[in-house]
GROMACS .gro file of C-alpha atoms in nm:
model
  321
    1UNK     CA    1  -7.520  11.732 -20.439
    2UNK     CA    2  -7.568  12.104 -20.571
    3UNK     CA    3  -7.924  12.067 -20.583
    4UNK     CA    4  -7.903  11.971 -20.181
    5UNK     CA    5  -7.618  12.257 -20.120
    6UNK     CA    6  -7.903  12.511 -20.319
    7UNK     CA    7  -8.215  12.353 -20.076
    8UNK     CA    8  -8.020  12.407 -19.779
    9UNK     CA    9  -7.872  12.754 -19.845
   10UNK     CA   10  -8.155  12.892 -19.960
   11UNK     CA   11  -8.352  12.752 -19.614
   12UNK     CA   12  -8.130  12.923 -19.404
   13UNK     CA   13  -8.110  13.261 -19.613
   14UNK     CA   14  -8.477  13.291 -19.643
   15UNK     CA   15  -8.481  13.243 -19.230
   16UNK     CA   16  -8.232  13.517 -19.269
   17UNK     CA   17  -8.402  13.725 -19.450
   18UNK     CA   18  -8.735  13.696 -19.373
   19UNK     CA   19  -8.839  13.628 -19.691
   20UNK     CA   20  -8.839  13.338 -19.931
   21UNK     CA   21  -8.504  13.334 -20.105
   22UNK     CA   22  -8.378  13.146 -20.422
   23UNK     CA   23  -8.055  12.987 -20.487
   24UNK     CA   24  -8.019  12.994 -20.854
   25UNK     CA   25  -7.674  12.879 -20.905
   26UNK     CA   26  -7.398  12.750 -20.693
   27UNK     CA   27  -7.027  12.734 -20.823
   28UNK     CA   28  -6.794  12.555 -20.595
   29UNK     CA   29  -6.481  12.585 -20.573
   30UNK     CA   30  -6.239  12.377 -20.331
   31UNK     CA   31  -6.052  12.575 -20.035
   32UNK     CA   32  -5.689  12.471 -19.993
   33UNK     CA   33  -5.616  12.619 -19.674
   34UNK     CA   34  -5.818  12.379 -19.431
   35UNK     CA   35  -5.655  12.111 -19.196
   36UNK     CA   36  -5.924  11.950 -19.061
   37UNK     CA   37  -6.266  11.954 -19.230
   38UNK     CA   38  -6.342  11.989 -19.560
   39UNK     CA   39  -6.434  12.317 -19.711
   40UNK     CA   40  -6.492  12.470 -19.989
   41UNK     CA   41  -6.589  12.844 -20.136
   42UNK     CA   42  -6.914  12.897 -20.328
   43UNK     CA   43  -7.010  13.174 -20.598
   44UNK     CA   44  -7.409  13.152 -20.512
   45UNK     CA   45  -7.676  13.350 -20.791
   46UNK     CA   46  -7.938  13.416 -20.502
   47UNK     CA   47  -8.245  13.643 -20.614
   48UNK     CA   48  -8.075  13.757 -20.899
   49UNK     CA   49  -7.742  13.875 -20.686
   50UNK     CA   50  -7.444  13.712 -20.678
   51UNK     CA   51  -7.297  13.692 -20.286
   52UNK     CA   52  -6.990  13.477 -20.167
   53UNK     CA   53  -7.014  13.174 -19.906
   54UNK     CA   54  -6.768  12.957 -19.716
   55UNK     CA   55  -6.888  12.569 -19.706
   56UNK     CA   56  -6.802  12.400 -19.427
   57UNK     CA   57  -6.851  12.008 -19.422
   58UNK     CA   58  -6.857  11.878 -19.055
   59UNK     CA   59  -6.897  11.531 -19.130
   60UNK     CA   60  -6.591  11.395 -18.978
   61UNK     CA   61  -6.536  11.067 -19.236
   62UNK     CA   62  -6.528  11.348 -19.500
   63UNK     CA   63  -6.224  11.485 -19.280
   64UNK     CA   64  -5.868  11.581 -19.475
   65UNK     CA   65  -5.607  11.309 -19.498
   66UNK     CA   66  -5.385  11.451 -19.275
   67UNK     CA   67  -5.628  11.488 -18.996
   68UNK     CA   68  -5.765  11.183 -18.997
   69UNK     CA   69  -5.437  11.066 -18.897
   70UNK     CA   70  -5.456  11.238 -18.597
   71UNK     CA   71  -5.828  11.343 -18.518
   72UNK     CA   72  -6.134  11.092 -18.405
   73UNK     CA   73  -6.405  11.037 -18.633
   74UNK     CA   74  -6.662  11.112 -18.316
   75UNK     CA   75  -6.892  11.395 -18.399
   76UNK     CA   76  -6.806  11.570 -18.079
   77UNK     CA   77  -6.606  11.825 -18.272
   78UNK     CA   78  -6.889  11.866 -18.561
   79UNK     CA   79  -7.171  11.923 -18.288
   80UNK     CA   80  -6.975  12.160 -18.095
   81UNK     CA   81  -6.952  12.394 -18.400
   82UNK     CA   82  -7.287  12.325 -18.504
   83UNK     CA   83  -7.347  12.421 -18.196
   84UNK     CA   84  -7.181  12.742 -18.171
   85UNK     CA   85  -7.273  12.994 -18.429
   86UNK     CA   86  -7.674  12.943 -18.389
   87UNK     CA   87  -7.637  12.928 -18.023
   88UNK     CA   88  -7.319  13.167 -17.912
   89UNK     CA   89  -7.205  13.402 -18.182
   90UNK     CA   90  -7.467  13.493 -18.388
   91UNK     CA   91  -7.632  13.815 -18.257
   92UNK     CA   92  -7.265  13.792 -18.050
   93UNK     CA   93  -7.150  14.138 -18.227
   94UNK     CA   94  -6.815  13.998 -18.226
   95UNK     CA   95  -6.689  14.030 -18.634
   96UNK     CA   96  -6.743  13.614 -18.636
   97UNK     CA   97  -6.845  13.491 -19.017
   98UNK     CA   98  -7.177  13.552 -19.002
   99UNK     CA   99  -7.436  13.208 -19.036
  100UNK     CA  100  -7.605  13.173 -19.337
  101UNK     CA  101  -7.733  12.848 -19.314
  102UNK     CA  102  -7.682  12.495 -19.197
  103UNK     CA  103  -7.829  12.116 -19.257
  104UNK     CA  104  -7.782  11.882 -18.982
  105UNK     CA  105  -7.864  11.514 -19.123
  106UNK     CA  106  -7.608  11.261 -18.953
  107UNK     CA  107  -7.846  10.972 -19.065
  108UNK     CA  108  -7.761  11.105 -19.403
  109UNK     CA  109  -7.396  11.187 -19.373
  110UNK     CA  110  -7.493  11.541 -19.422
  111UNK     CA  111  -7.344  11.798 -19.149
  112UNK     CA  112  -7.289  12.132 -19.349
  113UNK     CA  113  -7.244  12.489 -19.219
  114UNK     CA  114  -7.283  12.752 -19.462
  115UNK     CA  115  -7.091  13.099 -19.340
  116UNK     CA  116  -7.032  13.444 -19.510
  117UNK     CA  117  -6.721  13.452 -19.673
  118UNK     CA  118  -6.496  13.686 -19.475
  119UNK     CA  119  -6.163  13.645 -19.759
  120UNK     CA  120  -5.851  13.441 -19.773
  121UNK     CA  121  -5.611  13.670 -19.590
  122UNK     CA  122  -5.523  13.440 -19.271
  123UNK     CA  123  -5.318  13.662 -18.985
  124UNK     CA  124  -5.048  13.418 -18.965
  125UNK     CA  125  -4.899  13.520 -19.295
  126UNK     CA  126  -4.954  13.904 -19.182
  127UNK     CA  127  -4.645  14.061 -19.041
  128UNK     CA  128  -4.805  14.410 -18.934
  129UNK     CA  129  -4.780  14.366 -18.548
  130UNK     CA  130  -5.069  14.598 -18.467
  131UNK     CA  131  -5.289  14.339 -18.616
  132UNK     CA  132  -5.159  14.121 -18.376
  133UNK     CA  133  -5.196  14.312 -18.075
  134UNK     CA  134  -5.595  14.366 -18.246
  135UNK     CA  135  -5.614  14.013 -18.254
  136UNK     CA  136  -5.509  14.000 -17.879
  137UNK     CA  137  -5.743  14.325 -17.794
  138UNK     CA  138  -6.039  14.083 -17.937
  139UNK     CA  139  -5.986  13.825 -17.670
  140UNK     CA  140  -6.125  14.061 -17.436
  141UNK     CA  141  -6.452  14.143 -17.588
  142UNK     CA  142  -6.496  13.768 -17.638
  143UNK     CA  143  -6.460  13.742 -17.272
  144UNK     CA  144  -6.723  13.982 -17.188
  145UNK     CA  145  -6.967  13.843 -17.405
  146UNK     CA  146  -6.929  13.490 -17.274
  147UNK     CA  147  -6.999  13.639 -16.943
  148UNK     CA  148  -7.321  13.742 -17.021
  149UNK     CA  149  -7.419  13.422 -17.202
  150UNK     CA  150  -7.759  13.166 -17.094
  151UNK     CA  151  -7.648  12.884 -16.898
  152UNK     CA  152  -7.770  12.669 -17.206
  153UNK     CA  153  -7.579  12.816 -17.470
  154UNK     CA  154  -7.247  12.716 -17.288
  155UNK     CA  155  -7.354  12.379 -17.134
  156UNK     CA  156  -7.270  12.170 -17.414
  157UNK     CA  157  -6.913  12.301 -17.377
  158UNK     CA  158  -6.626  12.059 -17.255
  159UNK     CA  159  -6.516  12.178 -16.912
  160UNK     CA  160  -6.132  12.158 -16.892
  161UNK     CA  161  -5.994  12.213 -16.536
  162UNK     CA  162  -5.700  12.092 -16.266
  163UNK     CA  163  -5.747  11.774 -16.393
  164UNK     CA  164  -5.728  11.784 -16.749
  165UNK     CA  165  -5.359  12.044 -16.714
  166UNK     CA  166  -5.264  11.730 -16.488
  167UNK     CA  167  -5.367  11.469 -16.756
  168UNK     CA  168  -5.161  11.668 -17.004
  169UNK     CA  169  -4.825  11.710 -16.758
  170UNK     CA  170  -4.839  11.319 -16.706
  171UNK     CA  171  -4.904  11.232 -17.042
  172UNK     CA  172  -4.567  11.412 -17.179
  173UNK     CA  173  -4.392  11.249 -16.836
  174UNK     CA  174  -4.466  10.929 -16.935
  175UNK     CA  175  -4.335  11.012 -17.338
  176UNK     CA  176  -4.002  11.127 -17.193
  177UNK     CA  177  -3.835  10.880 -17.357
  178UNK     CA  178  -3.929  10.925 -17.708
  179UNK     CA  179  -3.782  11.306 -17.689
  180UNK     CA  180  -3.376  11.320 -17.761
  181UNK     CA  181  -3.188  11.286 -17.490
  182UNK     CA  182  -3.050  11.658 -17.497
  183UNK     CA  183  -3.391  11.784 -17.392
  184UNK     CA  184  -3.486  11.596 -17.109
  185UNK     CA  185  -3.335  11.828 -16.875
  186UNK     CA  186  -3.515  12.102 -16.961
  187UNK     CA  187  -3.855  11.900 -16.995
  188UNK     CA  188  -3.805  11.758 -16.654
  189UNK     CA  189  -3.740  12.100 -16.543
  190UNK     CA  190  -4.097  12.242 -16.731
  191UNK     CA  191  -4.273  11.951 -16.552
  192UNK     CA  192  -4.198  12.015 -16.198
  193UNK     CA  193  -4.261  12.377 -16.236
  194UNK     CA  194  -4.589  12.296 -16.397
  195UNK     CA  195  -4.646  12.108 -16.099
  196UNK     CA  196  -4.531  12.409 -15.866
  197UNK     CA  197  -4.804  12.641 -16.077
  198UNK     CA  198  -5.049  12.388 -16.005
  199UNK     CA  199  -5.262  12.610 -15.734
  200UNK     CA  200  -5.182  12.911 -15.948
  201UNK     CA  201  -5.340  12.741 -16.261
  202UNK     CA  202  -5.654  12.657 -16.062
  203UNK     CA  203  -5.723  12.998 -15.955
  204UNK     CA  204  -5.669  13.153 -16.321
  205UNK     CA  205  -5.985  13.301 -16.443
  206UNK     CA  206  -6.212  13.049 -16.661
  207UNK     CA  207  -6.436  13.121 -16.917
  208UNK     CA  208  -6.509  13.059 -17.290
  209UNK     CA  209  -6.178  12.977 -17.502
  210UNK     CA  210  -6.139  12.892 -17.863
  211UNK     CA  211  -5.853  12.686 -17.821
  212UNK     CA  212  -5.646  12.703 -18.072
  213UNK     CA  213  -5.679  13.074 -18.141
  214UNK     CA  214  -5.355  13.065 -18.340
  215UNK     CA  215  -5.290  13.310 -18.622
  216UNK     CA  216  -5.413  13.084 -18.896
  217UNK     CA  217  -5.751  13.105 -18.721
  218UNK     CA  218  -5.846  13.467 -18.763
  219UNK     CA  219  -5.885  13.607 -19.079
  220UNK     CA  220  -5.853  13.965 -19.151
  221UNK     CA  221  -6.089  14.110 -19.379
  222UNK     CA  222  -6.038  14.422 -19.567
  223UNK     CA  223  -5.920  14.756 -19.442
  224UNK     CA  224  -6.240  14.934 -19.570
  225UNK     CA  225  -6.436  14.643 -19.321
  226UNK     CA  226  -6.590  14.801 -18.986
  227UNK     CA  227  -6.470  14.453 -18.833
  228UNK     CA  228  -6.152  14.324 -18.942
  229UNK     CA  229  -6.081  14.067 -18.691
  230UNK     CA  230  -6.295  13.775 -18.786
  231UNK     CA  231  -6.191  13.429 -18.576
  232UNK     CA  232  -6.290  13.085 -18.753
  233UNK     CA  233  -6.299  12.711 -18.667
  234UNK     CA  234  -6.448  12.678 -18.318
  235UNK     CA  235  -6.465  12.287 -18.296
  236UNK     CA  236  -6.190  12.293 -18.037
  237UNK     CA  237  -6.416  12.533 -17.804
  238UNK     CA  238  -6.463  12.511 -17.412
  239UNK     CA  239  -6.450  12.615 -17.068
  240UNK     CA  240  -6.093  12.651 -16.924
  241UNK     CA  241  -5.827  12.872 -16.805
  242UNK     CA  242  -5.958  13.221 -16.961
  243UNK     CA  243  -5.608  13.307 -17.092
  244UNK     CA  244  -5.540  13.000 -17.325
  245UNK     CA  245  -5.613  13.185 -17.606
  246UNK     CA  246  -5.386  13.506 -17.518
  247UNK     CA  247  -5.130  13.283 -17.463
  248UNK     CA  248  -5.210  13.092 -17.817
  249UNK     CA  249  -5.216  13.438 -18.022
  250UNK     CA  250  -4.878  13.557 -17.866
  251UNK     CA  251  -4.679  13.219 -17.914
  252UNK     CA  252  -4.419  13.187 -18.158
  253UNK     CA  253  -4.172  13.409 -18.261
  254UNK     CA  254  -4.269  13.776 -18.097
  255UNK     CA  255  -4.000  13.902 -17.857
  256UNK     CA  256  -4.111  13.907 -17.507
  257UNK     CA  257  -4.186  14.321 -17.558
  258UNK     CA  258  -4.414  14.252 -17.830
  259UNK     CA  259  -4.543  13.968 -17.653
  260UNK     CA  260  -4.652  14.161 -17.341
  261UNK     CA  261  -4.769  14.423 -17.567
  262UNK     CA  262  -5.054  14.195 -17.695
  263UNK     CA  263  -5.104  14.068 -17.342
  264UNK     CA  264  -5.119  14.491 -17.213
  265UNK     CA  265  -5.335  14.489 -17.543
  266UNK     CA  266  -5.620  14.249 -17.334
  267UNK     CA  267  -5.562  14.363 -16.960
  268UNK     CA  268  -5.616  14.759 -17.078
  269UNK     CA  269  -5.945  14.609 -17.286
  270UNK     CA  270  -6.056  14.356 -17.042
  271UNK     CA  271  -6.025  14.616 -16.719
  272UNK     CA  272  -6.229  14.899 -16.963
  273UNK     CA  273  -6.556  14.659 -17.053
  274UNK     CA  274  -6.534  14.623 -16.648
  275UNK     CA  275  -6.377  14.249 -16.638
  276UNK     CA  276  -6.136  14.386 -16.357
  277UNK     CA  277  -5.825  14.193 -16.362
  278UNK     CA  278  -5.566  14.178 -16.115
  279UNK     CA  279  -5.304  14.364 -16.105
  280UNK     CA  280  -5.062  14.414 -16.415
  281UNK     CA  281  -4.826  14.223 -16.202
  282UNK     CA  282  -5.016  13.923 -16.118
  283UNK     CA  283  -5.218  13.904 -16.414
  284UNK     CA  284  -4.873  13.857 -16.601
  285UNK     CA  285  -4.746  13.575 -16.346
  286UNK     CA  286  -5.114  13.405 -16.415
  287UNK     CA  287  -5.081  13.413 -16.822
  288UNK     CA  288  -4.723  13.294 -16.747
  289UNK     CA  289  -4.844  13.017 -16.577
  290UNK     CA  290  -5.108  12.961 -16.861
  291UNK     CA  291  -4.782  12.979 -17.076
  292UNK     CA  292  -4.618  12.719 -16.907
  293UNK     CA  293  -4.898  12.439 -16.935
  294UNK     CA  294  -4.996  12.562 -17.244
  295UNK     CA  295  -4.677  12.494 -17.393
  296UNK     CA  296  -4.651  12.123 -17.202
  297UNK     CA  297  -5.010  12.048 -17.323
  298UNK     CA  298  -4.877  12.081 -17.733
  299UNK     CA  299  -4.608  11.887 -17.636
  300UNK     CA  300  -4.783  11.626 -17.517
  301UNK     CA  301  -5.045  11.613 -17.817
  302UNK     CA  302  -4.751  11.621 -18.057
  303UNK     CA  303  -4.571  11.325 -17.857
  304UNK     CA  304  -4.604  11.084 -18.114
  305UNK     CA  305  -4.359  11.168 -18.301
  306UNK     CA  306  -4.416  11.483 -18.529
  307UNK     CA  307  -4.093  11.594 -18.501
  308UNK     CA  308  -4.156  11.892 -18.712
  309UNK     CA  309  -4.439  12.055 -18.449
  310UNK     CA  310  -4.192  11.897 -18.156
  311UNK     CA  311  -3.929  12.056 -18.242
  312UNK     CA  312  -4.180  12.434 -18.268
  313UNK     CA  313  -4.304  12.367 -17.958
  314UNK     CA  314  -3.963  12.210 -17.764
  315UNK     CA  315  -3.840  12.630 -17.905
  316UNK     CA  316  -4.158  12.725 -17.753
  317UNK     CA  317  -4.097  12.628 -17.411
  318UNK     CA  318  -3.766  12.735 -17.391
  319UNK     CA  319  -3.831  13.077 -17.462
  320UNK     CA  320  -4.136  13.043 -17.166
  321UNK     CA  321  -3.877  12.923 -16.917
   0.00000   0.00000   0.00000
């Protein structure tokens, strides 16, 4: 296996590089912190140097215990990150780990993304707000870029529109009954406004959205880094309602000043790289709406009885409301 990790790496750093490169030596040490795929770091000898690389295996029988409980083994998820650093953020300027390499195999089980190492330091266990609000400001330079992206590079993407947010609303209708009987009220109550914001959700901006662009999905590197927002795992990528991912990054337990601070954070961005927004006003009723479903769509994944993300995300929509 580290004679096939060396091939590959060194395939995709000598395309790199322009040169023919050498992997020497590959220590490998497991990463802890994944919940989906497994990963691992790796101490490569390259050419004589020593450089640091995050290993990535996509192959989703190879997933972790605990999401295999809860994920597909379909490689939709695999080929859409495969996908996306070749084909949408390399070159991107946007801090992302940059790709070093990659081997693509399914016939031989091997799906493998090698990535520069950006550090362990995960924003979600970061309490210095104005990380936060960076992490917010980000969204908006992501947006910009996806609007100047080839028809081909987003293609491949899922398209999630009226339809899926109405999937998602009757999905959690249907669960009702598996929710204690104390919160019904209130869950009847998020439903039928969903279904009030329903022409509002359809005319919120679209574009490219990560997904789950939660705090244990950006890394920070160090302060001495030109780029310290760097945003991982993009298997859950698409098309959809633009502010998803604003709405992801400022869940949880900000007050709703610091929350609208990260959302001034994107509008003042977004209306300077010439996005135009609406107004302050309405673009705040749109993410509101955003926050609505957003909160009835975790609900509804998390229907099956997790009672430990229920009960987050039941917290979650009361503060929306």
């Amino acid at each position: 296996l580290i004679e096939t990790l060396a091939e590959s790496l060194a395939e995709g750093l000598s395309e790199l590089r322009g040169r023919a490169i050498d992997v020497q030596r590959i220590e490998r040490t497991p990463f802890r912190g994944s919940s989906s795929f497994a990963t691992a770091r790796l101490r490569v000898l390259a050419d004589g140097e020593w450089m640091d690389v995050f290993f990535k295996d996509l192959n989703p029988l190879h997933q972790l215990v605990e999401a295999r409980g809860i994920r597909q083994t379909a490689l939709d998820r695999s080929r859409r990150e495969h996908h996306f650093y070749p084909s949408i953020l390399s070159g991107a300027a946007l801090g992302t780990p940059a790709l070093l390499g990659w081997r693509w195999a399914p016939a031989q089980g091997l799906l493998w993304l090698f990535l520069e190492d950006v550090g362990p330091k995960r924003l979600s266990r970061i309490g210095e707000f104005s990380l936060w609000v960076d992490a917010a400001r980000w969204l908006a330079r992501l947006h910009a870029v996806s609007h100047s992206l080839p028809d081909e590079a987003l293609d491949p993407l899922p398209k999630h529109g009226a339809q899926r947010c109405e999937d998602y609303a009757a999905k959690l209708g249907a669960r009702l009954h598996l929710f204690p009987r104390e919160h019904h009220r209130t869950l009847r109550y998020a439903l039928d406004l969903h279904r009030d914001l329903g022409a509002r959700l359809n005319q919120v901006p679209r574009g490219l959205v990560h997904n789950e662009y939660f705090g244990k999905n950006v890394v920070i590197r160090p302060a001495s880094a030109s780029e310290r927002i760097a945003v991982i795992d993009w298997e859950t990528a698409s098309i959809g309602p633009a502010y998803i991912d604003l709405v992801s990054i400022s869940t949880g337990r900000w007050t709703l000043d610091q929350r609208l601070a990260m959302w001034r954070a994107y509008f003042d961005d977004a209306q300077h790289l010439a996005q135009a927004p609406p107004s302050w006003r309405v673009f705040c009723e749109d993410v509101h709406a955003v926050a609505v479903h957003h909160a009835i769509r975790w609900l509804s994944w998390w229907s099956n009885g997790d009672d430990v993300h229920i009960h987050r995300w039941l917290v979650e929509l009361a503060r929306v409301l």
